[in-house]
Amino acid sequence: MDSFIKFRRNSRGFTLVELLVVIAIIGVLVALLLPAVQQAREAARRMQCANTMKQLGLAMHNYHDTHRLLPSGNIVFGFLSDNCRASNREDPYGHGAPWTVLILPYIEQTNRHEQFDFRMPFTFTSQGDSPNKPFQLEPNPFFHCPSSSLTRSTHRTSHYYGVSGGGTPHCNWTSLGYSNFNNGSLFLGSEMGLKDQKDGTSNVFLVGEQSAETHGSNANYSGDQAGTAIPWAAGSRADASHGMHANLAGAQFPINSHLDQAAADVHRWGVMTRTFHSDHPGGCHFLMGDGSTQFVPETINLNVYRTLGIRNDGLPTGGLGSS
């Protein structure tokens, strides 16, 4: 009994110093663990994004098997004079269907595909109304990168743009910085097949990540203004005065350089049509003509990057590793 009483007298709780030490240790462990958890989550999101790109590649090839051509980057109503401007049209805003709509049956979205009237325009922003517009404004989570901060279920943008070319644009509308390319595989009025990728299907970009419309800070490139104006199902504008690619871009500015271009006062439309960007650190995914998906680092040699957007320039001879 005496020993029990002695034990009770000698036992005590934690002192304040000991408690603070324990809390500090737990805080250090959490601080060490949190980046690892975030990296694991981003790795999972990046893998999911790559899987989406692979599904796009399978859809493209199935479309090609059916039609003997890749989907047009954007169907254009009327006569397309120079792969930039359309003329002799009754409706100056009569954009046709973009590639993102044309492949819907091949990504198990036939019901969405059947909602659209392909005889009517696929407009964007406030440029006229069309029976297609309500369906264009419905979000399509398939085209949403999981690493994006935008809400998957409500935002109607696409984070996957067809690669219309690379290097020097085919034509520009300098007042707002729009640029159109026609040396890639998906562009205004394109009718390209895999056989037209003369550089080899493993050396030509087909689709790239484009999240640049959701970022930026200057007056011409604020918030996600551009992104909300261009839905995943928007068609390109191609009238006689000026045009605008929608869901299409060329490889001209370096990967992830959108903020640099914004600081240089390049209009947001010009940034979106001349660069690719992702919310993955260090680079972005590209779908190649052979259906493979490559994560291309933002440090890639700029000339190599530009030639990968071109279907038939004979470059790069060594693929992504060329310098």
PDB file of C-alpha atoms in Angstrom:
ATOM      1  CA  MET A   1       0.000   0.000   0.000  1.00  0.00           C
ATOM      2  CA  ASP A   2       2.801   2.357   0.900  1.00  0.00           C
ATOM      3  CA  SER A   3       4.528   1.635  -2.415  1.00  0.00           C
ATOM      4  CA  PHE A   4       1.310   2.391  -4.319  1.00  0.00           C
ATOM      5  CA  ILE A   5       0.919   5.729  -2.535  1.00  0.00           C
ATOM      6  CA  LYS A   6       4.560   6.513  -3.274  1.00  0.00           C
ATOM      7  CA  PHE A   7       4.023   5.692  -6.964  1.00  0.00           C
ATOM      8  CA  ARG A   8       0.984   7.999  -7.141  1.00  0.00           C
ATOM      9  CA  ARG A   9       2.982  10.785  -5.551  1.00  0.00           C
ATOM     10  CA  ASN A  10       5.894  10.386  -8.010  1.00  0.00           C
ATOM     11  CA  SER A  11       3.715  10.147 -11.177  1.00  0.00           C
ATOM     12  CA  ARG A  12       2.944  13.401 -13.011  1.00  0.00           C
ATOM     13  CA  GLY A  13       1.662  14.645 -16.396  1.00  0.00           C
ATOM     14  CA  PHE A  14       3.577  16.349 -19.220  1.00  0.00           C
ATOM     15  CA  THR A  15       5.193  19.638 -18.433  1.00  0.00           C
ATOM     16  CA  LEU A  16       4.491  22.607 -20.728  1.00  0.00           C
ATOM     17  CA  VAL A  17       7.961  22.361 -22.248  1.00  0.00           C
ATOM     18  CA  GLU A  18       7.518  18.676 -23.045  1.00  0.00           C
ATOM     19  CA  LEU A  19       4.118  19.360 -24.610  1.00  0.00           C
ATOM     20  CA  LEU A  20       5.542  22.119 -26.809  1.00  0.00           C
ATOM     21  CA  VAL A  21       8.376  19.825 -27.910  1.00  0.00           C
ATOM     22  CA  VAL A  22       5.893  17.128 -28.914  1.00  0.00           C
ATOM     23  CA  ILE A  23       3.787  19.660 -30.836  1.00  0.00           C
ATOM     24  CA  ALA A  24       6.904  20.967 -32.593  1.00  0.00           C
ATOM     25  CA  ILE A  25       7.927  17.446 -33.611  1.00  0.00           C
ATOM     26  CA  ILE A  26       4.447  16.739 -34.971  1.00  0.00           C
ATOM     27  CA  GLY A  27       4.533  20.034 -36.884  1.00  0.00           C
ATOM     28  CA  VAL A  28       7.887  19.153 -38.457  1.00  0.00           C
ATOM     29  CA  LEU A  29       6.609  15.719 -39.465  1.00  0.00           C
ATOM     30  CA  VAL A  30       3.486  17.242 -41.038  1.00  0.00           C
ATOM     31  CA  ALA A  31       5.604  19.833 -42.875  1.00  0.00           C
ATOM     32  CA  LEU A  32       7.784  17.032 -44.250  1.00  0.00           C
ATOM     33  CA  LEU A  33       4.825  14.861 -45.174  1.00  0.00           C
ATOM     34  CA  LEU A  34       2.597  17.482 -46.836  1.00  0.00           C
ATOM     35  CA  PRO A  35       4.808  18.117 -49.921  1.00  0.00           C
ATOM     36  CA  ALA A  36       5.066  14.373 -50.452  1.00  0.00           C
ATOM     37  CA  VAL A  37       1.277  14.053 -50.318  1.00  0.00           C
ATOM     38  CA  GLN A  38       0.873  16.970 -52.743  1.00  0.00           C
ATOM     39  CA  GLN A  39       3.423  15.454 -55.113  1.00  0.00           C
ATOM     40  CA  ALA A  40       1.638  12.113 -54.983  1.00  0.00           C
ATOM     41  CA  ARG A  41      -1.670  13.802 -55.771  1.00  0.00           C
ATOM     42  CA  GLU A  42      -0.175  15.742 -58.685  1.00  0.00           C
ATOM     43  CA  ALA A  43       1.443  12.562 -60.001  1.00  0.00           C
ATOM     44  CA  ALA A  44      -1.980  10.913 -59.962  1.00  0.00           C
ATOM     45  CA  ARG A  45      -3.581  13.895 -61.693  1.00  0.00           C
ATOM     46  CA  ARG A  46      -0.824  13.987 -64.296  1.00  0.00           C
ATOM     47  CA  MET A  47      -1.333  10.275 -64.969  1.00  0.00           C
ATOM     48  CA  GLN A  48      -5.077  10.856 -65.325  1.00  0.00           C
ATOM     49  CA  CYS A  49      -4.425  13.707 -67.778  1.00  0.00           C
ATOM     50  CA  ALA A  50      -2.078  11.511 -69.815  1.00  0.00           C
ATOM     51  CA  ASN A  51      -4.772   8.833 -69.893  1.00  0.00           C
ATOM     52  CA  THR A  52      -7.253  11.381 -71.277  1.00  0.00           C
ATOM     53  CA  MET A  53      -4.774  12.260 -74.011  1.00  0.00           C
ATOM     54  CA  LYS A  54      -4.391   8.576 -74.863  1.00  0.00           C
ATOM     55  CA  GLN A  55      -8.175   8.306 -75.176  1.00  0.00           C
ATOM     56  CA  LEU A  56      -8.071  11.304 -77.523  1.00  0.00           C
ATOM     57  CA  GLY A  57      -5.419   9.513 -79.565  1.00  0.00           C
ATOM     58  CA  LEU A  58      -7.549   6.381 -79.805  1.00  0.00           C
ATOM     59  CA  ALA A  59     -10.541   8.512 -80.834  1.00  0.00           C
ATOM     60  CA  MET A  60      -8.491  10.252 -83.519  1.00  0.00           C
ATOM     61  CA  HIS A  61      -7.295   6.966 -84.966  1.00  0.00           C
ATOM     62  CA  ASN A  62     -10.784   5.438 -84.893  1.00  0.00           C
ATOM     63  CA  TYR A  63     -12.116   8.539 -86.653  1.00  0.00           C
ATOM     64  CA  HIS A  64      -9.316   8.173 -89.219  1.00  0.00           C
ATOM     65  CA  ASP A  65     -10.140   4.501 -89.750  1.00  0.00           C
ATOM     66  CA  THR A  66     -13.765   5.429 -90.431  1.00  0.00           C
ATOM     67  CA  HIS A  67     -13.299   8.539 -92.584  1.00  0.00           C
ATOM     68  CA  ARG A  68      -9.776   7.981 -93.953  1.00  0.00           C
ATOM     69  CA  LEU A  69      -8.942  11.449 -92.638  1.00  0.00           C
ATOM     70  CA  LEU A  70      -8.337  13.059 -89.289  1.00  0.00           C
ATOM     71  CA  PRO A  71     -11.165  15.317 -88.106  1.00  0.00           C
ATOM     72  CA  SER A  72     -10.970  18.828 -89.470  1.00  0.00           C
ATOM     73  CA  GLY A  73      -9.482  21.255 -87.002  1.00  0.00           C
ATOM     74  CA  ASN A  74     -12.570  23.307 -87.692  1.00  0.00           C
ATOM     75  CA  ILE A  75     -15.146  22.929 -90.453  1.00  0.00           C
ATOM     76  CA  VAL A  76     -15.609  26.232 -92.274  1.00  0.00           C
ATOM     77  CA  PHE A  77     -18.808  27.304 -93.997  1.00  0.00           C
ATOM     78  CA  GLY A  78     -18.265  28.758 -97.441  1.00  0.00           C
ATOM     79  CA  PHE A  79     -15.111  29.054 -99.525  1.00  0.00           C
ATOM     80  CA  LEU A  80     -11.858  29.164 -97.551  1.00  0.00           C
ATOM     81  CA  SER A  81      -9.495  31.256 -99.630  1.00  0.00           C
ATOM     82  CA  ASP A  82      -6.190  30.777 -97.820  1.00  0.00           C
ATOM     83  CA  ASN A  83      -6.768  28.593 -94.770  1.00  0.00           C
ATOM     84  CA  CYS A  84      -7.353  31.804 -92.856  1.00  0.00           C
ATOM     85  CA  ARG A  85     -10.357  33.615 -94.259  1.00  0.00           C
ATOM     86  CA  ALA A  86     -13.648  32.390 -95.575  1.00  0.00           C
ATOM     87  CA  SER A  87     -15.575  34.372 -98.143  1.00  0.00           C
ATOM     88  CA  ASN A  88     -18.881  34.265-100.045  1.00  0.00           C
ATOM     89  CA  ARG A  89     -20.855  33.372 -96.938  1.00  0.00           C
ATOM     90  CA  GLU A  90     -24.226  34.688 -95.923  1.00  0.00           C
ATOM     91  CA  ASP A  91     -23.308  34.559 -92.239  1.00  0.00           C
ATOM     92  CA  PRO A  92     -19.957  36.205 -91.400  1.00  0.00           C
ATOM     93  CA  TYR A  93     -19.908  34.380 -88.074  1.00  0.00           C
ATOM     94  CA  GLY A  94     -20.781  30.988 -89.497  1.00  0.00           C
ATOM     95  CA  HIS A  95     -18.177  28.819 -87.838  1.00  0.00           C
ATOM     96  CA  GLY A  96     -18.610  25.118 -88.465  1.00  0.00           C
ATOM     97  CA  ALA A  97     -18.010  22.269 -86.026  1.00  0.00           C
ATOM     98  CA  PRO A  98     -14.597  21.970 -84.315  1.00  0.00           C
ATOM     99  CA  TRP A  99     -12.630  18.743 -83.937  1.00  0.00           C
ATOM    100  CA  THR A 100     -13.734  18.457 -80.298  1.00  0.00           C
ATOM    101  CA  VAL A 101     -17.325  17.934 -81.456  1.00  0.00           C
ATOM    102  CA  LEU A 102     -16.477  15.742 -84.450  1.00  0.00           C
ATOM    103  CA  ILE A 103     -14.797  13.083 -82.281  1.00  0.00           C
ATOM    104  CA  LEU A 104     -17.618  12.803 -79.727  1.00  0.00           C
ATOM    105  CA  PRO A 105     -18.912   9.435 -81.019  1.00  0.00           C
ATOM    106  CA  TYR A 106     -15.395   8.042 -80.573  1.00  0.00           C
ATOM    107  CA  ILE A 107     -15.139   9.007 -76.900  1.00  0.00           C
ATOM    108  CA  GLU A 108     -18.502   7.413 -76.049  1.00  0.00           C
ATOM    109  CA  GLN A 109     -20.440  10.676 -76.236  1.00  0.00           C
ATOM    110  CA  THR A 110     -22.728   9.915 -79.165  1.00  0.00           C
ATOM    111  CA  ASN A 111     -25.701  11.461 -77.351  1.00  0.00           C
ATOM    112  CA  ARG A 112     -23.918  14.803 -77.147  1.00  0.00           C
ATOM    113  CA  HIS A 113     -22.946  14.533 -80.812  1.00  0.00           C
ATOM    114  CA  GLU A 114     -26.545  14.003 -81.850  1.00  0.00           C
ATOM    115  CA  GLN A 115     -27.674  17.150 -80.028  1.00  0.00           C
ATOM    116  CA  PHE A 116     -25.808  19.382 -82.470  1.00  0.00           C
ATOM    117  CA  ASP A 117     -27.094  20.638 -85.820  1.00  0.00           C
ATOM    118  CA  PHE A 118     -24.067  20.533 -88.114  1.00  0.00           C
ATOM    119  CA  ARG A 119     -25.810  22.730 -90.684  1.00  0.00           C
ATOM    120  CA  MET A 120     -25.825  25.601 -88.178  1.00  0.00           C
ATOM    121  CA  PRO A 121     -22.979  27.747 -86.801  1.00  0.00           C
ATOM    122  CA  PHE A 122     -20.887  26.834 -83.773  1.00  0.00           C
ATOM    123  CA  THR A 123     -20.511  30.378 -82.497  1.00  0.00           C
ATOM    124  CA  PHE A 124     -18.740  31.615 -79.384  1.00  0.00           C
ATOM    125  CA  THR A 125     -19.032  34.707 -77.168  1.00  0.00           C
ATOM    126  CA  SER A 126     -21.850  36.996 -78.297  1.00  0.00           C
ATOM    127  CA  GLN A 127     -21.312  36.619 -82.044  1.00  0.00           C
ATOM    128  CA  GLY A 128     -24.805  35.590 -82.978  1.00  0.00           C
ATOM    129  CA  ASP A 129     -27.079  32.864 -81.706  1.00  0.00           C
ATOM    130  CA  SER A 130     -27.453  29.341 -82.975  1.00  0.00           C
ATOM    131  CA  PRO A 131     -29.475  26.244 -81.994  1.00  0.00           C
ATOM    132  CA  ASN A 132     -26.107  24.743 -81.062  1.00  0.00           C
ATOM    133  CA  LYS A 133     -25.239  27.351 -78.474  1.00  0.00           C
ATOM    134  CA  PRO A 134     -27.039  25.831 -75.444  1.00  0.00           C
ATOM    135  CA  PHE A 135     -25.238  22.539 -76.005  1.00  0.00           C
ATOM    136  CA  GLN A 136     -21.895  24.279 -76.495  1.00  0.00           C
ATOM    137  CA  LEU A 137     -22.250  25.962 -73.125  1.00  0.00           C
ATOM    138  CA  GLU A 138     -22.757  22.694 -71.288  1.00  0.00           C
ATOM    139  CA  PRO A 139     -19.496  21.694 -69.532  1.00  0.00           C
ATOM    140  CA  ASN A 140     -17.796  18.558 -70.788  1.00  0.00           C
ATOM    141  CA  PRO A 141     -15.565  17.153 -68.027  1.00  0.00           C
ATOM    142  CA  PHE A 142     -13.755  14.921 -70.530  1.00  0.00           C
ATOM    143  CA  PHE A 143     -11.869  17.964 -71.866  1.00  0.00           C
ATOM    144  CA  HIS A 144     -10.957  19.221 -68.390  1.00  0.00           C
ATOM    145  CA  CYS A 145      -7.441  18.660 -67.010  1.00  0.00           C
ATOM    146  CA  PRO A 146      -7.658  17.315 -63.429  1.00  0.00           C
ATOM    147  CA  SER A 147      -4.784  19.577 -62.331  1.00  0.00           C
ATOM    148  CA  SER A 148      -6.715  22.711 -63.240  1.00  0.00           C
ATOM    149  CA  SER A 149      -8.045  24.865 -60.423  1.00  0.00           C
ATOM    150  CA  LEU A 150     -11.246  25.431 -62.395  1.00  0.00           C
ATOM    151  CA  THR A 151     -14.288  23.498 -61.259  1.00  0.00           C
ATOM    152  CA  ARG A 152     -14.665  20.422 -63.430  1.00  0.00           C
ATOM    153  CA  SER A 153     -18.452  20.305 -63.328  1.00  0.00           C
ATOM    154  CA  THR A 154     -19.174  23.955 -64.192  1.00  0.00           C
ATOM    155  CA  HIS A 155     -16.447  25.297 -66.487  1.00  0.00           C
ATOM    156  CA  ARG A 156     -17.064  24.834 -70.170  1.00  0.00           C
ATOM    157  CA  THR A 157     -13.504  25.356 -71.402  1.00  0.00           C
ATOM    158  CA  SER A 158     -11.268  22.729 -72.992  1.00  0.00           C
ATOM    159  CA  HIS A 159      -7.725  22.113 -71.805  1.00  0.00           C
ATOM    160  CA  TYR A 160      -6.828  20.176 -74.955  1.00  0.00           C
ATOM    161  CA  TYR A 161      -6.200  22.126 -78.173  1.00  0.00           C
ATOM    162  CA  GLY A 162      -5.523  20.768 -81.630  1.00  0.00           C
ATOM    163  CA  VAL A 163      -2.041  21.604 -82.937  1.00  0.00           C
ATOM    164  CA  SER A 164      -2.526  23.678 -86.079  1.00  0.00           C
ATOM    165  CA  GLY A 165       1.173  24.044 -86.818  1.00  0.00           C
ATOM    166  CA  GLY A 166       4.406  25.518 -85.578  1.00  0.00           C
ATOM    167  CA  GLY A 167       7.019  28.175 -86.212  1.00  0.00           C
ATOM    168  CA  THR A 168       5.755  31.132 -88.224  1.00  0.00           C
ATOM    169  CA  PRO A 169       1.969  31.604 -88.435  1.00  0.00           C
ATOM    170  CA  HIS A 170       0.351  31.365 -91.837  1.00  0.00           C
ATOM    171  CA  CYS A 171      -1.505  34.613 -91.245  1.00  0.00           C
ATOM    172  CA  ASN A 172      -1.971  37.200 -88.505  1.00  0.00           C
ATOM    173  CA  TRP A 173      -4.500  39.800 -87.519  1.00  0.00           C
ATOM    174  CA  THR A 174      -2.062  42.177 -85.884  1.00  0.00           C
ATOM    175  CA  SER A 175      -4.629  44.441 -84.241  1.00  0.00           C
ATOM    176  CA  LEU A 176      -5.451  41.784 -81.642  1.00  0.00           C
ATOM    177  CA  GLY A 177      -2.618  39.322 -82.134  1.00  0.00           C
ATOM    178  CA  TYR A 178      -4.634  36.458 -83.590  1.00  0.00           C
ATOM    179  CA  SER A 179      -2.512  33.932 -85.441  1.00  0.00           C
ATOM    180  CA  ASN A 180      -3.543  31.022 -87.642  1.00  0.00           C
ATOM    181  CA  PHE A 181      -1.288  28.163 -88.733  1.00  0.00           C
ATOM    182  CA  ASN A 182      -1.858  25.649 -91.524  1.00  0.00           C
ATOM    183  CA  ASN A 183       1.337  23.564 -91.443  1.00  0.00           C
ATOM    184  CA  GLY A 184       0.121  21.196 -88.736  1.00  0.00           C
ATOM    185  CA  SER A 185      -2.517  18.473 -88.786  1.00  0.00           C
ATOM    186  CA  LEU A 186      -5.567  20.267 -87.328  1.00  0.00           C
ATOM    187  CA  PHE A 187      -6.364  23.748 -88.643  1.00  0.00           C
ATOM    188  CA  LEU A 188      -9.137  25.771 -90.277  1.00  0.00           C
ATOM    189  CA  GLY A 189     -10.744  23.626 -92.954  1.00  0.00           C
ATOM    190  CA  SER A 190      -8.052  20.947 -92.657  1.00  0.00           C
ATOM    191  CA  GLU A 191      -8.475  17.635 -94.445  1.00  0.00           C
ATOM    192  CA  MET A 192      -5.322  15.847 -93.327  1.00  0.00           C
ATOM    193  CA  GLY A 193      -4.651  12.153 -92.986  1.00  0.00           C
ATOM    194  CA  LEU A 194      -1.891  10.382 -91.111  1.00  0.00           C
ATOM    195  CA  LYS A 195      -0.159   9.927 -94.456  1.00  0.00           C
ATOM    196  CA  ASP A 196       0.257  13.702 -94.575  1.00  0.00           C
ATOM    197  CA  GLN A 197       2.477  13.613 -91.511  1.00  0.00           C
ATOM    198  CA  LYS A 198       5.561  13.223 -93.685  1.00  0.00           C
ATOM    199  CA  ASP A 199       7.908  13.648 -90.731  1.00  0.00           C
ATOM    200  CA  GLY A 200       6.564  10.439 -89.208  1.00  0.00           C
ATOM    201  CA  THR A 201       3.597  10.163 -86.900  1.00  0.00           C
ATOM    202  CA  SER A 202       5.846   9.865 -83.831  1.00  0.00           C
ATOM    203  CA  ASN A 203       7.459  13.223 -84.676  1.00  0.00           C
ATOM    204  CA  VAL A 204       4.330  15.366 -85.107  1.00  0.00           C
ATOM    205  CA  PHE A 205       2.142  16.926 -82.437  1.00  0.00           C
ATOM    206  CA  LEU A 206      -1.572  16.307 -82.827  1.00  0.00           C
ATOM    207  CA  VAL A 207      -3.099  17.728 -79.616  1.00  0.00           C
ATOM    208  CA  GLY A 208      -1.515  19.704 -76.783  1.00  0.00           C
ATOM    209  CA  GLU A 209      -2.525  20.943 -73.359  1.00  0.00           C
ATOM    210  CA  GLN A 210      -3.834  24.492 -73.190  1.00  0.00           C
ATOM    211  CA  SER A 211      -4.691  25.984 -69.825  1.00  0.00           C
ATOM    212  CA  ALA A 212      -3.257  29.431 -70.586  1.00  0.00           C
ATOM    213  CA  GLU A 213      -6.712  30.958 -70.907  1.00  0.00           C
ATOM    214  CA  THR A 214      -7.269  30.493 -67.193  1.00  0.00           C
ATOM    215  CA  HIS A 215      -4.282  32.558 -66.113  1.00  0.00           C
ATOM    216  CA  GLY A 216      -2.728  35.962 -66.635  1.00  0.00           C
ATOM    217  CA  SER A 217      -2.681  39.402 -65.115  1.00  0.00           C
ATOM    218  CA  ASN A 218      -2.582  42.243 -67.623  1.00  0.00           C
ATOM    219  CA  ALA A 219      -5.573  44.136 -68.995  1.00  0.00           C
ATOM    220  CA  ASN A 220      -5.717  42.060 -72.166  1.00  0.00           C
ATOM    221  CA  TYR A 221      -5.324  38.758 -70.381  1.00  0.00           C
ATOM    222  CA  SER A 222      -7.200  38.771 -67.127  1.00  0.00           C
ATOM    223  CA  GLY A 223      -8.538  35.841 -65.146  1.00  0.00           C
ATOM    224  CA  ASP A 224     -10.335  33.209 -67.197  1.00  0.00           C
ATOM    225  CA  GLN A 225     -12.130  35.766 -69.372  1.00  0.00           C
ATOM    226  CA  ALA A 226     -10.876  34.181 -72.558  1.00  0.00           C
ATOM    227  CA  GLY A 227     -11.593  30.688 -71.300  1.00  0.00           C
ATOM    228  CA  THR A 228     -15.201  31.418 -70.474  1.00  0.00           C
ATOM    229  CA  ALA A 229     -15.597  32.977 -73.914  1.00  0.00           C
ATOM    230  CA  ILE A 230     -14.361  29.878 -75.763  1.00  0.00           C
ATOM    231  CA  PRO A 231     -16.247  26.697 -74.828  1.00  0.00           C
ATOM    232  CA  TRP A 232     -14.931  23.238 -75.609  1.00  0.00           C
ATOM    233  CA  ALA A 233     -17.406  23.073 -78.522  1.00  0.00           C
ATOM    234  CA  ALA A 234     -16.670  26.517 -80.004  1.00  0.00           C
ATOM    235  CA  GLY A 235     -15.931  26.852 -83.695  1.00  0.00           C
ATOM    236  CA  SER A 236     -13.256  29.157 -85.107  1.00  0.00           C
ATOM    237  CA  ARG A 237     -14.107  32.511 -86.571  1.00  0.00           C
ATOM    238  CA  ALA A 238     -12.954  32.901 -90.155  1.00  0.00           C
ATOM    239  CA  ASP A 239     -14.565  35.902 -91.775  1.00  0.00           C
ATOM    240  CA  ALA A 240     -12.990  38.125 -94.405  1.00  0.00           C
ATOM    241  CA  SER A 241     -11.877  40.824 -91.961  1.00  0.00           C
ATOM    242  CA  HIS A 242     -10.220  38.832 -89.199  1.00  0.00           C
ATOM    243  CA  GLY A 243     -10.305  35.383 -87.668  1.00  0.00           C
ATOM    244  CA  MET A 244      -9.815  33.584 -84.412  1.00  0.00           C
ATOM    245  CA  HIS A 245      -8.830  30.020 -83.723  1.00  0.00           C
ATOM    246  CA  ALA A 246     -10.925  28.266 -81.093  1.00  0.00           C
ATOM    247  CA  ASN A 247      -9.660  25.013 -79.586  1.00  0.00           C
ATOM    248  CA  LEU A 248      -6.632  25.264 -81.899  1.00  0.00           C
ATOM    249  CA  ALA A 249      -3.124  26.614 -81.323  1.00  0.00           C
ATOM    250  CA  GLY A 250       0.319  26.610 -82.897  1.00  0.00           C
ATOM    251  CA  ALA A 251       3.722  25.881 -81.357  1.00  0.00           C
ATOM    252  CA  GLN A 252       5.417  29.282 -81.535  1.00  0.00           C
ATOM    253  CA  PHE A 253       5.935  30.696 -78.041  1.00  0.00           C
ATOM    254  CA  PRO A 254       7.763  28.458 -75.514  1.00  0.00           C
ATOM    255  CA  ILE A 255       5.732  26.064 -73.378  1.00  0.00           C
ATOM    256  CA  ASN A 256       4.320  27.708 -70.238  1.00  0.00           C
ATOM    257  CA  SER A 257       5.419  31.193 -71.376  1.00  0.00           C
ATOM    258  CA  HIS A 258       1.904  32.644 -71.247  1.00  0.00           C
ATOM    259  CA  LEU A 259       2.668  35.069 -68.421  1.00  0.00           C
ATOM    260  CA  ASP A 260       5.779  36.306 -70.228  1.00  0.00           C
ATOM    261  CA  GLN A 261       3.682  37.013 -73.312  1.00  0.00           C
ATOM    262  CA  ALA A 262       1.051  38.726 -71.187  1.00  0.00           C
ATOM    263  CA  ALA A 263       3.747  40.934 -69.645  1.00  0.00           C
ATOM    264  CA  ALA A 264       4.850  41.808 -73.191  1.00  0.00           C
ATOM    265  CA  ASP A 265       1.257  42.964 -73.802  1.00  0.00           C
ATOM    266  CA  VAL A 266       0.392  40.200 -76.263  1.00  0.00           C
ATOM    267  CA  HIS A 267      -3.374  40.006 -76.462  1.00  0.00           C
ATOM    268  CA  ARG A 268      -4.886  36.952 -74.742  1.00  0.00           C
ATOM    269  CA  TRP A 269      -6.171  35.581 -78.064  1.00  0.00           C
ATOM    270  CA  GLY A 270      -2.658  35.822 -79.466  1.00  0.00           C
ATOM    271  CA  VAL A 271      -1.239  33.951 -76.495  1.00  0.00           C
ATOM    272  CA  MET A 272      -3.838  31.208 -76.731  1.00  0.00           C
ATOM    273  CA  THR A 273      -3.284  30.649 -80.442  1.00  0.00           C
ATOM    274  CA  ARG A 274       0.512  30.594 -80.276  1.00  0.00           C
ATOM    275  CA  THR A 275       1.491  28.633 -77.183  1.00  0.00           C
ATOM    276  CA  PHE A 276       0.663  25.613 -75.042  1.00  0.00           C
ATOM    277  CA  HIS A 277       0.477  25.545 -71.274  1.00  0.00           C
ATOM    278  CA  SER A 278      -0.526  23.167 -68.508  1.00  0.00           C
ATOM    279  CA  ASP A 279      -1.059  23.259 -64.766  1.00  0.00           C
ATOM    280  CA  HIS A 280       1.501  20.460 -64.355  1.00  0.00           C
ATOM    281  CA  PRO A 281       4.899  21.678 -63.136  1.00  0.00           C
ATOM    282  CA  GLY A 282       7.661  21.798 -65.718  1.00  0.00           C
ATOM    283  CA  GLY A 283       5.899  21.178 -69.016  1.00  0.00           C
ATOM    284  CA  CYS A 284       2.772  19.777 -70.627  1.00  0.00           C
ATOM    285  CA  HIS A 285       1.421  16.708 -72.396  1.00  0.00           C
ATOM    286  CA  PHE A 286       1.227  16.331 -76.149  1.00  0.00           C
ATOM    287  CA  LEU A 287      -0.568  13.692 -78.154  1.00  0.00           C
ATOM    288  CA  MET A 288       1.578  12.551 -81.067  1.00  0.00           C
ATOM    289  CA  GLY A 289       0.319  11.423 -84.448  1.00  0.00           C
ATOM    290  CA  ASP A 290       0.996   7.779 -83.612  1.00  0.00           C
ATOM    291  CA  GLY A 291      -1.365   7.968 -80.636  1.00  0.00           C
ATOM    292  CA  SER A 292       1.345   8.070 -77.972  1.00  0.00           C
ATOM    293  CA  THR A 293       1.413  10.712 -75.229  1.00  0.00           C
ATOM    294  CA  GLN A 294       4.596  12.597 -74.384  1.00  0.00           C
ATOM    295  CA  PHE A 295       5.241  14.959 -71.474  1.00  0.00           C
ATOM    296  CA  VAL A 296       7.316  17.674 -73.118  1.00  0.00           C
ATOM    297  CA  PRO A 297       9.434  19.781 -70.735  1.00  0.00           C
ATOM    298  CA  GLU A 298       9.241  23.565 -70.947  1.00  0.00           C
ATOM    299  CA  THR A 299      13.035  23.551 -71.362  1.00  0.00           C
ATOM    300  CA  ILE A 300      12.842  21.824 -74.755  1.00  0.00           C
ATOM    301  CA  ASN A 301      14.866  23.489 -77.484  1.00  0.00           C
ATOM    302  CA  LEU A 302      12.546  26.075 -79.002  1.00  0.00           C
ATOM    303  CA  ASN A 303      13.360  25.192 -82.611  1.00  0.00           C
ATOM    304  CA  VAL A 304      12.754  21.489 -81.965  1.00  0.00           C
ATOM    305  CA  TYR A 305       9.475  22.317 -80.251  1.00  0.00           C
ATOM    306  CA  ARG A 306       8.320  24.400 -83.208  1.00  0.00           C
ATOM    307  CA  THR A 307       9.227  21.760 -85.778  1.00  0.00           C
ATOM    308  CA  LEU A 308       7.263  19.133 -83.844  1.00  0.00           C
ATOM    309  CA  GLY A 309       4.157  21.175 -84.603  1.00  0.00           C
ATOM    310  CA  ILE A 310       4.825  20.972 -88.363  1.00  0.00           C
ATOM    311  CA  ARG A 311       3.740  17.878 -90.239  1.00  0.00           C
ATOM    312  CA  ASN A 312       6.154  17.872 -93.197  1.00  0.00           C
ATOM    313  CA  ASP A 313       9.337  19.921 -92.732  1.00  0.00           C
ATOM    314  CA  GLY A 314      11.652  16.920 -92.386  1.00  0.00           C
ATOM    315  CA  LEU A 315      12.482  17.817 -88.774  1.00  0.00           C
ATOM    316  CA  PRO A 316      13.339  16.924 -86.091  1.00  0.00           C
ATOM    317  CA  THR A 317      15.441  14.023 -87.331  1.00  0.00           C
ATOM    318  CA  GLY A 318      15.999  12.647 -83.835  1.00  0.00           C
ATOM    319  CA  GLY A 319      12.608  13.197 -82.301  1.00  0.00           C
ATOM    320  CA  LEU A 320      12.080  14.919 -78.964  1.00  0.00           C
ATOM    321  CA  GLY A 321      15.717  14.496 -77.979  1.00  0.00           C
ATOM    322  CA  SER A 322      17.045  16.584 -80.887  1.00  0.00           C
ATOM    323  CA  SER A 323      18.740  19.897 -80.264  1.00  0.00           C
TER     324      SER A 323
END
